[in-house]
Coordinates of C-alpha atoms in Angstrom, one line a residue:
X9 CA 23.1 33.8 13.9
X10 CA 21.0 31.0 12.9
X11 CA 20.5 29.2 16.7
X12 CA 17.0 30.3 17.3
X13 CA 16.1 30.0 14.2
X14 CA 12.8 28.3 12.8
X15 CA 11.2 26.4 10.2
X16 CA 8.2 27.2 8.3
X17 CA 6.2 24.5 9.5
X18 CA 6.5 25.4 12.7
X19 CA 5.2 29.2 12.4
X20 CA 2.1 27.3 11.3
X21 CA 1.8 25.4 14.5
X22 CA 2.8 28.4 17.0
X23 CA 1.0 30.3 19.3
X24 CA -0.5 33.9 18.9
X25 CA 2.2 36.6 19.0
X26 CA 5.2 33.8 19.4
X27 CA 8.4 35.8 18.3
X28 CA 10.3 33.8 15.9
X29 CA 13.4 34.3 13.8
X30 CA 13.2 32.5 9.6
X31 CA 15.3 32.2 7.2
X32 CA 14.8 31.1 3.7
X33 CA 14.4 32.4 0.3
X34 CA 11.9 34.9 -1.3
X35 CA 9.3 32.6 -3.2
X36 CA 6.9 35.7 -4.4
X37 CA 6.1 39.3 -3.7
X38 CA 2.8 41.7 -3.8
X39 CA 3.2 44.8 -2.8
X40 CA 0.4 46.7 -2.2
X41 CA 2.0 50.3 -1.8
X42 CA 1.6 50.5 2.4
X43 CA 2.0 46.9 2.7
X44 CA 4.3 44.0 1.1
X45 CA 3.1 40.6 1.2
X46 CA 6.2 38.0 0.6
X47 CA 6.0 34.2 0.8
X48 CA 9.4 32.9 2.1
X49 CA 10.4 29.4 1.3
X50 CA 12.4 27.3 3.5
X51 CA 12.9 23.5 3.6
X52 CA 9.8 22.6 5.4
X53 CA 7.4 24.4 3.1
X54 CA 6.3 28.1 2.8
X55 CA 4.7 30.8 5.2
X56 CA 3.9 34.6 4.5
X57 CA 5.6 37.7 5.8
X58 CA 3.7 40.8 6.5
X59 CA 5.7 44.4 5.9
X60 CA 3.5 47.1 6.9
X61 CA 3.9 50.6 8.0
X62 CA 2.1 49.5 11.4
X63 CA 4.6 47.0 12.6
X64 CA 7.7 46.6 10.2
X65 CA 8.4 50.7 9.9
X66 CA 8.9 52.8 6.2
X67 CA 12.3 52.1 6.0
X68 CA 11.5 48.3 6.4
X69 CA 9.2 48.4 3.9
X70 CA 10.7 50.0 1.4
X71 CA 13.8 47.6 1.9
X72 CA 10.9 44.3 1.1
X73 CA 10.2 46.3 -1.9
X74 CA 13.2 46.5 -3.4
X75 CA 13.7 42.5 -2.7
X76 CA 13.6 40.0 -5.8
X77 CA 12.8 36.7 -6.0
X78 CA 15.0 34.3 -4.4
X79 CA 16.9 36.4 -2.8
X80 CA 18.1 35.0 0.6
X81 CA 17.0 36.3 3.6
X82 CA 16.3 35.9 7.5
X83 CA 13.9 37.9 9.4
X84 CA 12.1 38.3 12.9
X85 CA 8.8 39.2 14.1
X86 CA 5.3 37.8 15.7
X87 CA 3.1 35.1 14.6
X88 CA -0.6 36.1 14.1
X89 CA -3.4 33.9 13.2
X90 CA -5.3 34.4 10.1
X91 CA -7.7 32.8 7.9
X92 CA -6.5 35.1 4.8
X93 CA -2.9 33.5 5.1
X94 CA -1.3 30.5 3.8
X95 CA -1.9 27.8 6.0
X96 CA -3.7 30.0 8.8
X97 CA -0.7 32.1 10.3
X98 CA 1.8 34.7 9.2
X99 CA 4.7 36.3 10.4
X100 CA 4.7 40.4 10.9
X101 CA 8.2 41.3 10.0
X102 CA 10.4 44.2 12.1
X103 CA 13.4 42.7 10.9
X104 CA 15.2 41.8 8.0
X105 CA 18.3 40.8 6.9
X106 CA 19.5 40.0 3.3
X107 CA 22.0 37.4 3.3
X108 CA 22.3 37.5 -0.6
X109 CA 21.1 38.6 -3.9
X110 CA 20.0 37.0 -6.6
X111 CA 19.1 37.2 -10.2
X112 CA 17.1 34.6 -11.7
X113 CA 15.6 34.3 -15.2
X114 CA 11.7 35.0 -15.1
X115 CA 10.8 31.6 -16.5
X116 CA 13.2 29.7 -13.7
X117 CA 11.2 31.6 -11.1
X118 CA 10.0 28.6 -8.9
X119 CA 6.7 30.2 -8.4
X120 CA 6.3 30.2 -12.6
X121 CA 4.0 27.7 -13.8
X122 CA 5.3 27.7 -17.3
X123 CA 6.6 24.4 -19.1
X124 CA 10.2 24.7 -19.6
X125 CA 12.1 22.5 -22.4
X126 CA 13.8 19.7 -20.0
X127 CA 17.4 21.0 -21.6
X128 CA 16.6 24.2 -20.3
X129 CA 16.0 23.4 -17.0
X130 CA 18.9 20.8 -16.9
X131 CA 20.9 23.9 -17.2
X132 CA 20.0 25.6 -14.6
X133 CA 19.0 22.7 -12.1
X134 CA 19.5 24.3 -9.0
X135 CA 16.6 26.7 -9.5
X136 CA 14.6 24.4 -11.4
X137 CA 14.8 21.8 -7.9
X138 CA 13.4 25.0 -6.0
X139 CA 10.0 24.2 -7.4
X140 CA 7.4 23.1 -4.8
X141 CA 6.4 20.2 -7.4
X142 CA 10.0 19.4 -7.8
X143 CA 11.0 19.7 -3.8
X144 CA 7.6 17.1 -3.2
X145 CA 9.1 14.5 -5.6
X146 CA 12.6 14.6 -3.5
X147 CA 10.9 14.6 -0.1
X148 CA 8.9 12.0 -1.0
X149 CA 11.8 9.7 -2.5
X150 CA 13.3 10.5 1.0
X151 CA 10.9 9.0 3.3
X152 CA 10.4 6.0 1.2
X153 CA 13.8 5.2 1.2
X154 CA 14.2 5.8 5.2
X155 CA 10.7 3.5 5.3
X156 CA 12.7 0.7 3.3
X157 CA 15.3 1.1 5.7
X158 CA 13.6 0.8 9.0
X159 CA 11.2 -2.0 7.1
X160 CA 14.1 -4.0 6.4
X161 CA 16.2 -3.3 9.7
X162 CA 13.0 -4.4 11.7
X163 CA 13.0 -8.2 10.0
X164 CA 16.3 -8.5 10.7
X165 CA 18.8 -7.0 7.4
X166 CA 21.6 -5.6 7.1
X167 CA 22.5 -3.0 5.0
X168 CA 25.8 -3.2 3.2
X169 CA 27.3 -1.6 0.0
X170 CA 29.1 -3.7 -2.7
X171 CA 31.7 -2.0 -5.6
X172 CA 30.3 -0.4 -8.6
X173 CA 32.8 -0.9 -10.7
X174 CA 32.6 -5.3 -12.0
X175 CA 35.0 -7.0 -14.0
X176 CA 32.4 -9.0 -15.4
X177 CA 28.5 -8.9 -16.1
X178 CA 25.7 -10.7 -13.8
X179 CA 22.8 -10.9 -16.1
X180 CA 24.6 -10.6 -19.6
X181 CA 26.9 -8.2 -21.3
X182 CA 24.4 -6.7 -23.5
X183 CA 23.5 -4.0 -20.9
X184 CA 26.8 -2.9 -19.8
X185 CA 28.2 0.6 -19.3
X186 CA 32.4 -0.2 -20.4
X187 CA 34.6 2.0 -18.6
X188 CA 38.3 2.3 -18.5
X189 CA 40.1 1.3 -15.5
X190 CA 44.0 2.0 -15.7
X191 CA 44.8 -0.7 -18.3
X192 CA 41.8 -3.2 -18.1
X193 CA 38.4 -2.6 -18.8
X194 CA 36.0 -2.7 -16.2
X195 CA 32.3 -2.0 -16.4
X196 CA 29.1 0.1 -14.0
X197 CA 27.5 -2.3 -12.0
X198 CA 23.9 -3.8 -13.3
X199 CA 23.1 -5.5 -10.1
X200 CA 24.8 -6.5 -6.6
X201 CA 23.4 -9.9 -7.2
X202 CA 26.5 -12.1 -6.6
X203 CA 27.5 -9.8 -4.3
X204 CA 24.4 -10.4 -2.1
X205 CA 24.9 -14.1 -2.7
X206 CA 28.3 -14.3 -0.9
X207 CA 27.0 -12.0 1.9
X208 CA 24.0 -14.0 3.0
X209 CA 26.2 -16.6 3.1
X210 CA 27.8 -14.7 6.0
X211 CA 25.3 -12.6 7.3
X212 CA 22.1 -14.1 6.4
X213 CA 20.2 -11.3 5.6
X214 CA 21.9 -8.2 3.9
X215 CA 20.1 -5.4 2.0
X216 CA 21.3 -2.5 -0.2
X217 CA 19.7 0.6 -1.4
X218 CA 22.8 2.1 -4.2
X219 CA 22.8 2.7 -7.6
X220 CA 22.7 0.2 -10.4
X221 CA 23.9 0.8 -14.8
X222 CA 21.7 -0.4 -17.4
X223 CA 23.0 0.5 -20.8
X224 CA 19.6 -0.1 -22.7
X225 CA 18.8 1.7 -25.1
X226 CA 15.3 2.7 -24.7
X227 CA 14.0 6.2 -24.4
X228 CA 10.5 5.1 -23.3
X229 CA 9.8 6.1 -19.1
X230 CA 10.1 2.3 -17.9
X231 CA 14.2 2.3 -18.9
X232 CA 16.6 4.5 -16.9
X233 CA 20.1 4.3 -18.0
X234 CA 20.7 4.6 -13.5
X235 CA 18.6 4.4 -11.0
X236 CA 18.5 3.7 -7.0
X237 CA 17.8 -0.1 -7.1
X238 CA 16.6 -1.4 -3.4
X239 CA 18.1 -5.4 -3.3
X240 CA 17.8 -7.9 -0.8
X241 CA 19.0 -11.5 0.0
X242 CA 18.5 -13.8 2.4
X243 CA 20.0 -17.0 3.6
X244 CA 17.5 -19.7 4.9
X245 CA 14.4 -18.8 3.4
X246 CA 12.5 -19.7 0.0
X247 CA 10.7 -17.4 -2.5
X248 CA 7.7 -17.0 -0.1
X249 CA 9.8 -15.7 2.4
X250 CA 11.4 -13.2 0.1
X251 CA 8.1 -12.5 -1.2
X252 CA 6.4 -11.9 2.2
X253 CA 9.5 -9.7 3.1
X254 CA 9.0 -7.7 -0.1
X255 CA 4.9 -7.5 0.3
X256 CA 5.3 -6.2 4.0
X257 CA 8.2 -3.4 2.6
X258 CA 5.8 -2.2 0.1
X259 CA 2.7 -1.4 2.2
X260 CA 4.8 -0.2 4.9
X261 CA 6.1 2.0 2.5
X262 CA 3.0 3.1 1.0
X263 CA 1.5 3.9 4.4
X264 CA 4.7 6.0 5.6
X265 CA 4.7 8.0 3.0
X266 CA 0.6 8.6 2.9
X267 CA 1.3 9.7 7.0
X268 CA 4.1 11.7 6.4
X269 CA 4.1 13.3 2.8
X270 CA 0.6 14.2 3.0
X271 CA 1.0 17.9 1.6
X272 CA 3.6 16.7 -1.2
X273 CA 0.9 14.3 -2.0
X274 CA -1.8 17.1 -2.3
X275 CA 0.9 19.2 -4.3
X276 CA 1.4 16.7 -6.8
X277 CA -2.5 15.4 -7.4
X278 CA -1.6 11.7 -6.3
X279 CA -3.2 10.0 -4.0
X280 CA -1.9 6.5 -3.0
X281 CA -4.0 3.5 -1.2
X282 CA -3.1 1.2 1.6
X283 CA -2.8 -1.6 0.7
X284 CA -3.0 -5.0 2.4
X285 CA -0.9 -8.4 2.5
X286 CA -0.7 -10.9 1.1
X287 CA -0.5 -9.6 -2.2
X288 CA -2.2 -12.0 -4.8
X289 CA 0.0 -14.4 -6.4
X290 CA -0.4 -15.3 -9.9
X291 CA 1.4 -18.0 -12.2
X292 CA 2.7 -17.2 -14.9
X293 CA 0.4 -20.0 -17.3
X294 CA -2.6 -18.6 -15.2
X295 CA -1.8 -15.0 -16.5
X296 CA -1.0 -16.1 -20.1
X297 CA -4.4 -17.8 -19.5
X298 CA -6.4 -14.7 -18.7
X299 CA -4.5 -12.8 -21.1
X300 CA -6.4 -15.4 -24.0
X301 CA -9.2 -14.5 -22.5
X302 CA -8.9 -10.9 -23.3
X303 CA -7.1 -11.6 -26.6
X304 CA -4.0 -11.5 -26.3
X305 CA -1.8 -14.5 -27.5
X306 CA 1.2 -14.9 -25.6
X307 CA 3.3 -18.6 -26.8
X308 CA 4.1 -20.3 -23.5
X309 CA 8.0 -19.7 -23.0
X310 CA 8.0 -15.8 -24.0
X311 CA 8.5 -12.8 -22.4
X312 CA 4.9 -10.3 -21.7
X313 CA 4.9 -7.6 -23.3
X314 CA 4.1 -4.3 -22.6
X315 CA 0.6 -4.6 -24.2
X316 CA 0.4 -8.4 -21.8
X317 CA 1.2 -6.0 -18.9
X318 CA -1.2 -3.2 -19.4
X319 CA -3.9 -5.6 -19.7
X320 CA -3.2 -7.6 -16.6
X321 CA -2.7 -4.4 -14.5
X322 CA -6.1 -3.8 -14.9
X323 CA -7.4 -6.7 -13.9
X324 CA -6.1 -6.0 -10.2
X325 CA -6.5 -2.9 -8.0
X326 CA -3.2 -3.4 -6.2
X327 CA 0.1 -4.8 -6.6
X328 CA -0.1 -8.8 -7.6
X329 CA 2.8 -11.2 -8.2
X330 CA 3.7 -13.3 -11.1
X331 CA 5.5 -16.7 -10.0
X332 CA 6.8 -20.1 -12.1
X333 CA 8.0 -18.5 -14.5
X334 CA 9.9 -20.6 -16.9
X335 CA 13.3 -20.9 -16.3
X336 CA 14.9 -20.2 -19.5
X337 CA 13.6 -16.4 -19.4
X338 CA 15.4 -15.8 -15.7
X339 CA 19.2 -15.4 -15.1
X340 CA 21.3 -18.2 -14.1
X341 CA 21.4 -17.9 -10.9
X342 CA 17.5 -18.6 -10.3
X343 CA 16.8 -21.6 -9.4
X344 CA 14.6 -24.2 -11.5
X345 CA 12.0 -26.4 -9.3
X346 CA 13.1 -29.7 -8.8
X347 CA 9.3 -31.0 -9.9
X348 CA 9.0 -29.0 -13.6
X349 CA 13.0 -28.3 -14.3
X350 CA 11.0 -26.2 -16.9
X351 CA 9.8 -23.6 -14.4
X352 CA 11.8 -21.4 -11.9
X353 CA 11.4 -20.7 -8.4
X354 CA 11.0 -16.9 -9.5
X355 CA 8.8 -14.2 -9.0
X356 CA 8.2 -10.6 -10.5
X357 CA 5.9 -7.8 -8.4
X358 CA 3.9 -6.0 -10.6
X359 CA 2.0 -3.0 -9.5
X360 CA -0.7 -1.7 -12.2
X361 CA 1.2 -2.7 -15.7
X362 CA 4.9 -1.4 -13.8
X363 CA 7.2 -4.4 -12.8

């Protein structure tokens, strides 16, 4: 049934009268009484179908009329070129199947441009993923993921996957998720960090792209109770060989997905720039310095603020480093320098005023 089949994309790249076989679901309809336009949506993207008396027949296009949005379907016909469709081809239907129905809410239609309340869309996520603008931020969280992958493969890493469940914190209990397990507590993993350790220790180098527990209460857009954390360690190497690893993963990243989710870009208004390595590296008294010179007064020994951050974000046009910090603001496992005990072998990437 679905062995010949197509994707979208490829309509788009096919010859002149190509016969080709889609299936997908109904994004939006016009019909204009002799003739139904529909826009089918598969996982590649969109392309239009043509129903006309002509080609498809009146009983086919009476059956496109009575379709509704997001209804499943799979149909045949031939690819012609046209400037008046989306993306310079179309497909001119004489067949049609309807694999199932649907009834959707007309302010989930993924073709609506409405704002929905975020609770309302939770509700009914499924339909609420199926918007182009949604689909484009998956896609694109995809390939930079795969990039990090083959980034960190090609210098060497590993990837491995430690347990998610601790009995203990790494970086403080304050931030902990408690869960029950059987009699004991346990708690959601903040970081694989001594994980990592022991496995470098082994392996050398060892990365891992899993989820990561931060019970901190914030509701601001720079705190996520989980996210996808990308860690790495490595055995026999110091911070500007972790830094140079982590420079070289970034702009490979940025230039993968610029190549390869160039129309998710587009969709979403962003456009990213390449950037180039080494990335500039600045000390952490050098950026309380310039931050004087702006006016703000940050005491040697505390932490930036957001305000500190913002400010020194737009100083540089890429992504810049922050290194020496002192070591009584890092975790315990960051190593102080053996000439200034004071300041830490430590570094935080900061791109714009986001660490």
């Amino acid at each position: 049934m679905w062995k010949d089949r197509v994707l979208s994309s490829e309509v788009l790249r096919s010859e002149e009268g190509r016969r080709v076989k889609l299936a997908g679901w109904v994004h939006s309809i016009r019909d204009l009484g002799k003739v139904v336009f529909i826009i089918l949506r598969d996982r590649d993207g969109m392309v239009q179908l043509v129903f006309s008396l002509n080609t498809s027949g009146r009983e086919l296009v009476e059956q496109a009329k009575r379709l509704g949005k997001e209804y499943v379907v799979m149909v045949e016909g031939f690819v012609k070129h046209t400037e008046k469709a989306p993306g310079g081809a179309e497909v001119h239907v004489d067949r049609l199947q309807v694999v199932n129905e649907a009834e959707v809410p007309p302010h989930l239609e993924p073709d609506q441009r409405a704002k929905v309340d975020l609770d309302v869309r939770l509700d009914d996520r499924m339909l609420d993923l199926r918007r182009p603008e949604n689909y484009a931020i998956f896609r694109i969280n995809h390939v930079v993921l795969s990039a990090a992958r083959r980034y960190l493969e090609s210098e060497g890493f590993m990837e491995v996957h430690t347990p998610k469940l601790i009995a203990t914190a790494t970086e403080g209990g304050a931030a902990l998720f408690p869960v029950a397990y059987f009699d004991k507590e346990a708690f959601l993993a903040q970081s694989p960090q001594l994980y990592k350790e022991q496995l470098s220790a082994v392996f050398e180098r060892v990365y891992e792209i899993g989820p990561l527990f931060r019970a901190e209460e914030s509701h601001t857009n720079r705190h996520l109770s989980e996210y996808v954390g990308i860690d790495v360690e490595a055995a026999f190497a110091d911070e500007e060989d972790v830094m140079r690893v982590l420079e070289g993963m970034v702009a490979f990243v940025i230039r993968e997905v610029t190549e390869r989710c160039r129309k998710e870009l587009e969709l979403l208004r962003r456009e990213l720039k390449p950037l180039s390595t080494p990335f500039v590296r600045l000390t952490y008294d050098e950026a309380i310095e310039r931050l004087r010179e702006v006016g703000i007064m940050i005491e040697w020994g505390h932490d930036l603020t957001t305000e500190a951050e913002r400010a020194l974000g737009r100083m540089f046009d890429g992504p810049f480093f922050i290194v020496d910090w002192p070591t009584h603001l890092k975790p315990f496992y960051i190593m102080p320098r053996e000439d200034d005990p004071s300041r830490s072998y430590s570094f935080d990437l900061m791109y714009g005023w986001l660490e």
